[in-house]
Short mmCIF file of C-alpha atoms in Angstrom, two decimals:
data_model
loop_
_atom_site.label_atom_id
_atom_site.label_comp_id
_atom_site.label_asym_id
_atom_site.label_seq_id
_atom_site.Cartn_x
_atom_site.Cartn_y
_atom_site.Cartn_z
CA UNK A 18 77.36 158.09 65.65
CA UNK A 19 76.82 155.24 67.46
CA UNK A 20 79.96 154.43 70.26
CA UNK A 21 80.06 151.58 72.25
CA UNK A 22 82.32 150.85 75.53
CA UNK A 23 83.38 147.54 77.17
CA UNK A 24 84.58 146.35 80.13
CA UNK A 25 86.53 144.84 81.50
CA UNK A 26 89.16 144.51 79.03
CA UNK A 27 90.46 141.28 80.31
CA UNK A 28 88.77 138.93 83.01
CA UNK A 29 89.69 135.84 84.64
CA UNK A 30 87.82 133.76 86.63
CA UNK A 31 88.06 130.44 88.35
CA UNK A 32 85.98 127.60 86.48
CA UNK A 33 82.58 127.51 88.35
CA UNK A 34 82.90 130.76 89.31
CA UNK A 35 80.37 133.75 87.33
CA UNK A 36 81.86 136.09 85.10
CA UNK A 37 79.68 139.41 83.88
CA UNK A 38 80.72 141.45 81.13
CA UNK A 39 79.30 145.29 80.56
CA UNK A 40 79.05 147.37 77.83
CA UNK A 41 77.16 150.68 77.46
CA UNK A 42 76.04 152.65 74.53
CA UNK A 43 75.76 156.09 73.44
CA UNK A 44 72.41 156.09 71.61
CA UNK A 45 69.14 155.97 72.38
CA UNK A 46 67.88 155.16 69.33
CA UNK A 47 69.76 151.59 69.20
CA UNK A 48 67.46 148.87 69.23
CA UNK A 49 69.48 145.65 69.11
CA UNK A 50 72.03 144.16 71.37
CA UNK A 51 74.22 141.02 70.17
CA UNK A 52 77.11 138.88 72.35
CA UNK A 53 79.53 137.53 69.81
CA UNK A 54 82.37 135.06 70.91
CA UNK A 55 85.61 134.65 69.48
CA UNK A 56 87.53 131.74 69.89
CA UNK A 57 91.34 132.02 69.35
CA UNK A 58 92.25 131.84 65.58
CA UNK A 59 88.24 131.66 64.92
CA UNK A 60 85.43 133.93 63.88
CA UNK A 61 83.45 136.00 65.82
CA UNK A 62 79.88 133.93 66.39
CA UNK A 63 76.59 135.25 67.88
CA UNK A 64 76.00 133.92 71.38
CA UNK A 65 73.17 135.97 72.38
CA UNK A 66 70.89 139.20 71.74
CA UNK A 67 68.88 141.22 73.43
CA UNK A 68 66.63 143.44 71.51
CA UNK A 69 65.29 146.90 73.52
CA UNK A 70 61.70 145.92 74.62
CA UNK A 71 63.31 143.06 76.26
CA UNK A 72 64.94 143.57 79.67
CA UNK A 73 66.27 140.37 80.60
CA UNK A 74 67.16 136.98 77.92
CA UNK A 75 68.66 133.66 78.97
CA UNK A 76 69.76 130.49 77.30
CA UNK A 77 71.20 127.98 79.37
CA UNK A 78 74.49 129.15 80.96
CA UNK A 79 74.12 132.58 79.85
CA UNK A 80 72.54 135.31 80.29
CA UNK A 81 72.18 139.02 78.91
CA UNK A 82 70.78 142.17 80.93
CA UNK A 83 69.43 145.69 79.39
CA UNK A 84 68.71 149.14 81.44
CA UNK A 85 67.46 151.28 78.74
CA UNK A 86 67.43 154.05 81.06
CA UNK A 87 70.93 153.64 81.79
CA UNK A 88 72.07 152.65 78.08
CA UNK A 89 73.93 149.93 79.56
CA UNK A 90 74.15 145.97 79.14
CA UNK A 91 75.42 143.00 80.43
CA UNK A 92 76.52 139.97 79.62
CA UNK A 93 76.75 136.86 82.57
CA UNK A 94 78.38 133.39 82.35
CA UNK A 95 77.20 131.19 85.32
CA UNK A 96 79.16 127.97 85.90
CA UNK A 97 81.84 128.65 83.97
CA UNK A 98 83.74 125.82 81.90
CA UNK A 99 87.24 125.81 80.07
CA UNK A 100 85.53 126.11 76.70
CA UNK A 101 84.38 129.38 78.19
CA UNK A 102 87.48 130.88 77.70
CA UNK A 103 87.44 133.43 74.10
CA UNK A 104 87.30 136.72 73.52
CA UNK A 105 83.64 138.14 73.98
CA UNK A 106 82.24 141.20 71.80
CA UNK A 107 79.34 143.70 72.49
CA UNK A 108 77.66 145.60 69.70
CA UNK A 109 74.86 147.90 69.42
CA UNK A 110 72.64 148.60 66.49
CA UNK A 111 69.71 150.40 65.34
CA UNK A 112 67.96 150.37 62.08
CA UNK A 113 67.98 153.48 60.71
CA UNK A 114 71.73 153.47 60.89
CA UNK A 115 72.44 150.49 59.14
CA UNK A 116 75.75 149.93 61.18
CA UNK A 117 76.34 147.34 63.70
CA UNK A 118 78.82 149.06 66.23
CA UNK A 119 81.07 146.89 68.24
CA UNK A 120 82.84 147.25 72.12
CA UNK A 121 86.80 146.62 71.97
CA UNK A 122 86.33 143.20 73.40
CA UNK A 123 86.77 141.06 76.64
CA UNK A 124 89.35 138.54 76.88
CA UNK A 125 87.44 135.92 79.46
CA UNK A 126 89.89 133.23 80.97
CA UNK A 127 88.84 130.52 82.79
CA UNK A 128 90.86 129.00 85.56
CA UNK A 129 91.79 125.27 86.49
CA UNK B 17 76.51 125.38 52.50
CA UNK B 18 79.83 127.55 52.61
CA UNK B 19 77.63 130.59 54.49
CA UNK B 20 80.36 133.69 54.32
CA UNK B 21 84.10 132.54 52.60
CA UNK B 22 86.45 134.93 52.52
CA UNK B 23 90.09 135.08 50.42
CA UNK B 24 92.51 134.96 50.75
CA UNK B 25 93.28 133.64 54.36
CA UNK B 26 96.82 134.94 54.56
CA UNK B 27 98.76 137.95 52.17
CA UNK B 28 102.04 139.56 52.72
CA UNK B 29 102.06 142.82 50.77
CA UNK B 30 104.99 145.15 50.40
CA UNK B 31 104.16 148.92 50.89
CA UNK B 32 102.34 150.50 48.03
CA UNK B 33 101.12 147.76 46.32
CA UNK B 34 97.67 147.03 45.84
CA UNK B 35 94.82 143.83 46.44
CA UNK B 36 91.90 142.93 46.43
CA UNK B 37 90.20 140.95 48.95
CA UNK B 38 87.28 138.87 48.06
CA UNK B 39 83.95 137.77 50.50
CA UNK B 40 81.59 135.76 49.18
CA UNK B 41 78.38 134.55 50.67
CA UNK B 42 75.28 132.06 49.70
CA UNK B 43 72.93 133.24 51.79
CA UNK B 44 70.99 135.17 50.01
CA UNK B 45 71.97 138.36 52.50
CA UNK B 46 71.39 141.91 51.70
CA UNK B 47 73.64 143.56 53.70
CA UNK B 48 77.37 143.15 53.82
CA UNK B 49 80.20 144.54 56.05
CA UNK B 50 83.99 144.33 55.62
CA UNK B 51 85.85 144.81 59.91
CA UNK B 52 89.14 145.12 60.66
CA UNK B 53 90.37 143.49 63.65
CA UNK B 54 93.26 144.77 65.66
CA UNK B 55 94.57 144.10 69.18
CA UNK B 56 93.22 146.21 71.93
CA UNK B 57 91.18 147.90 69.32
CA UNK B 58 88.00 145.20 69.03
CA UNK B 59 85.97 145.01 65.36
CA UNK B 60 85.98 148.49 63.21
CA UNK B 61 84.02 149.12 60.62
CA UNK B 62 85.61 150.00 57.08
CA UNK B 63 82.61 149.88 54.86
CA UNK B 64 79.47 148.65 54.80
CA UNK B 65 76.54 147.92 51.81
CA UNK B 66 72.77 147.43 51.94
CA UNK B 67 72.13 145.54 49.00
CA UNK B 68 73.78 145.23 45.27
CA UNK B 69 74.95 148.01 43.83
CA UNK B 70 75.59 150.23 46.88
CA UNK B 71 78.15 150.83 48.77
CA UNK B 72 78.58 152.90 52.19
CA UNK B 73 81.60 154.20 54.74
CA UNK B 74 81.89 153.27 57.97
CA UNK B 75 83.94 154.46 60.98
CA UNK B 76 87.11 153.82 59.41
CA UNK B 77 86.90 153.92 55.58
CA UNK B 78 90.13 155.86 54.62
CA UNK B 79 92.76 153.90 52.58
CA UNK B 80 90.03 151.32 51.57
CA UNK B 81 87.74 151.04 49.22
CA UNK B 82 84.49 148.69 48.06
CA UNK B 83 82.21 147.03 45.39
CA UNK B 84 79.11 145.17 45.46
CA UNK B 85 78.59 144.59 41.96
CA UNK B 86 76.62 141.09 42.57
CA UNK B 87 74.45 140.73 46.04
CA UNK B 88 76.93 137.67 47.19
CA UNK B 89 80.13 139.40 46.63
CA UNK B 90 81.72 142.13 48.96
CA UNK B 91 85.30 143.45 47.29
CA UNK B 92 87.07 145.73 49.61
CA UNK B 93 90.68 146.99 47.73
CA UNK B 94 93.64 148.19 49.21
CA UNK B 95 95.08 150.89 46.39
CA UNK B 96 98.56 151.82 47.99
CA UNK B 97 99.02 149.41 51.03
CA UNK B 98 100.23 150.65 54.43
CA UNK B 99 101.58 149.02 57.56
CA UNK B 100 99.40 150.36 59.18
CA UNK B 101 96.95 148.60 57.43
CA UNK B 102 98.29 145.35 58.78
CA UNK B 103 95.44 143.93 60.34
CA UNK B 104 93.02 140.85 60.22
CA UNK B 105 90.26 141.70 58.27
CA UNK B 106 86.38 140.18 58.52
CA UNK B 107 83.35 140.34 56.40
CA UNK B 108 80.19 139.54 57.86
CA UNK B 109 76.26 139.46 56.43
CA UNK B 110 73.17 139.56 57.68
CA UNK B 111 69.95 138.90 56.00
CA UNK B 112 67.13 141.73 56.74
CA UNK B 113 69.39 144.40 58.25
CA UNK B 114 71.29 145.01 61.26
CA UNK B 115 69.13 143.85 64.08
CA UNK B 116 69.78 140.27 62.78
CA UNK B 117 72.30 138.22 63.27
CA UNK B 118 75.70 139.14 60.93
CA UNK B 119 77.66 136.08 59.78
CA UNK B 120 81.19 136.59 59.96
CA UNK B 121 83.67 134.88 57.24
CA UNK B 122 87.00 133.40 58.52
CA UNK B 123 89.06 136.29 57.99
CA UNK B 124 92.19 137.84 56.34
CA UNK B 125 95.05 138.00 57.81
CA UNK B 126 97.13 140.75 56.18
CA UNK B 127 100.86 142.22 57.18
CA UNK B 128 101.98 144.74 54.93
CA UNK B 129 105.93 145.45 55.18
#
């Protein structure tokens, strides 16, 4: 099945500053790439998604990446802001596995 | 429009006894997913269903177990309760499949002593 690997496991970076996230995947069949962010004490909520014929997707501040080739993908932050900080998920899916598969997670921190 | 509601919010279960823990969403979403959360160890999947009436395992199904006997309602059951099934649990749905969006509910918290 589907595996999915994220790093780094915890990042902090001063506010203003970018912060990337990367994930890779270990099927080529997967299709569909979501961000989800998880405030503390909250529920995980879609950011972004990148979906494989699509090599690059942005929406204001943030950005997400795909290499196909490589199986990898990347999430970027660019000015980063206090409300930044939350834990940030990765997932991979693919339709005829009816499974969304997620990375172990990236605690972002954002410094004063 | 609740989207996904899950209960309860908090249980403390003794080891060996059983529950059931109830998602519900108004959506109108076929599929429906029930993750455990646990530090270090991101979102697993227990089960998973793609419409009413089925049911399917995920990556870590043992000790668990799941009905979807009306399309808005996801039951996953804990028979014999473990610690180590202390854990925050989430249910999530998504309408057409998985490469849409999944709503999450606002999880379980669960410590079984």
């Amino acid at each position: 099945g589907e595996n999915v690997e994220q790093h780094p496991s915890t990042l902090s970076v001063q506010e203003g500053d970018s912060a990337v996230i990367k994930c890779t995947y270990s099927d080529s069949a997967s299709n569909y790439f979501p961000w989800y962010k998880q405030e503390l004490g909250k529920r995980p909520q879609l950011i972004i998604d990148i979906r494989s014929n699509v090599g690059e997707k942005k929406d204001q501040r943030i950005a997400v990446t795909l290499n196909k080739t490589a199986k990898h993908f990347s999430l970027h932050i660019t000015e980063t802001q206090p409300e930044d900080s939350a834990v940030y998920f990765c997932a991979a899916s693919m339709r005829r596995d009816d499974k969304i598969i997620f990375g172990k997670g990236t605690r972002l921190h954002i410094l004063p | 429009n609740a989207g996904v509601t899950q209960t309860p919010k908090f249980r403390v279960l003794k080891t060996g006894q059983s529950m059931t823990l109830l998602c519900a969403q108004d959506m109108n979403h076929e599929y429906m997913y029930w993750y455990r959360q646990d530090p270090g160890m991101g979102l697993r999947l227990i089960h998973y269903s793609v419409g009413e009436g089925t049911t399917a395992k995920g990556e870590v199904p043992d000790g668990y177990n799941v009905s979807r006997l009306k399309k808005q309602n996801f039951l996953l059951g804990l028979e014999s309760a473990a610690p180590s099934q202390t854990s925050v649990y989430f249910c999530a749905s998504s309408y057409v499949g998985v490469t849409t969006e999944a709503f999450f509910g606002q999880g379980t918290r669960l410590t079984v002593v």
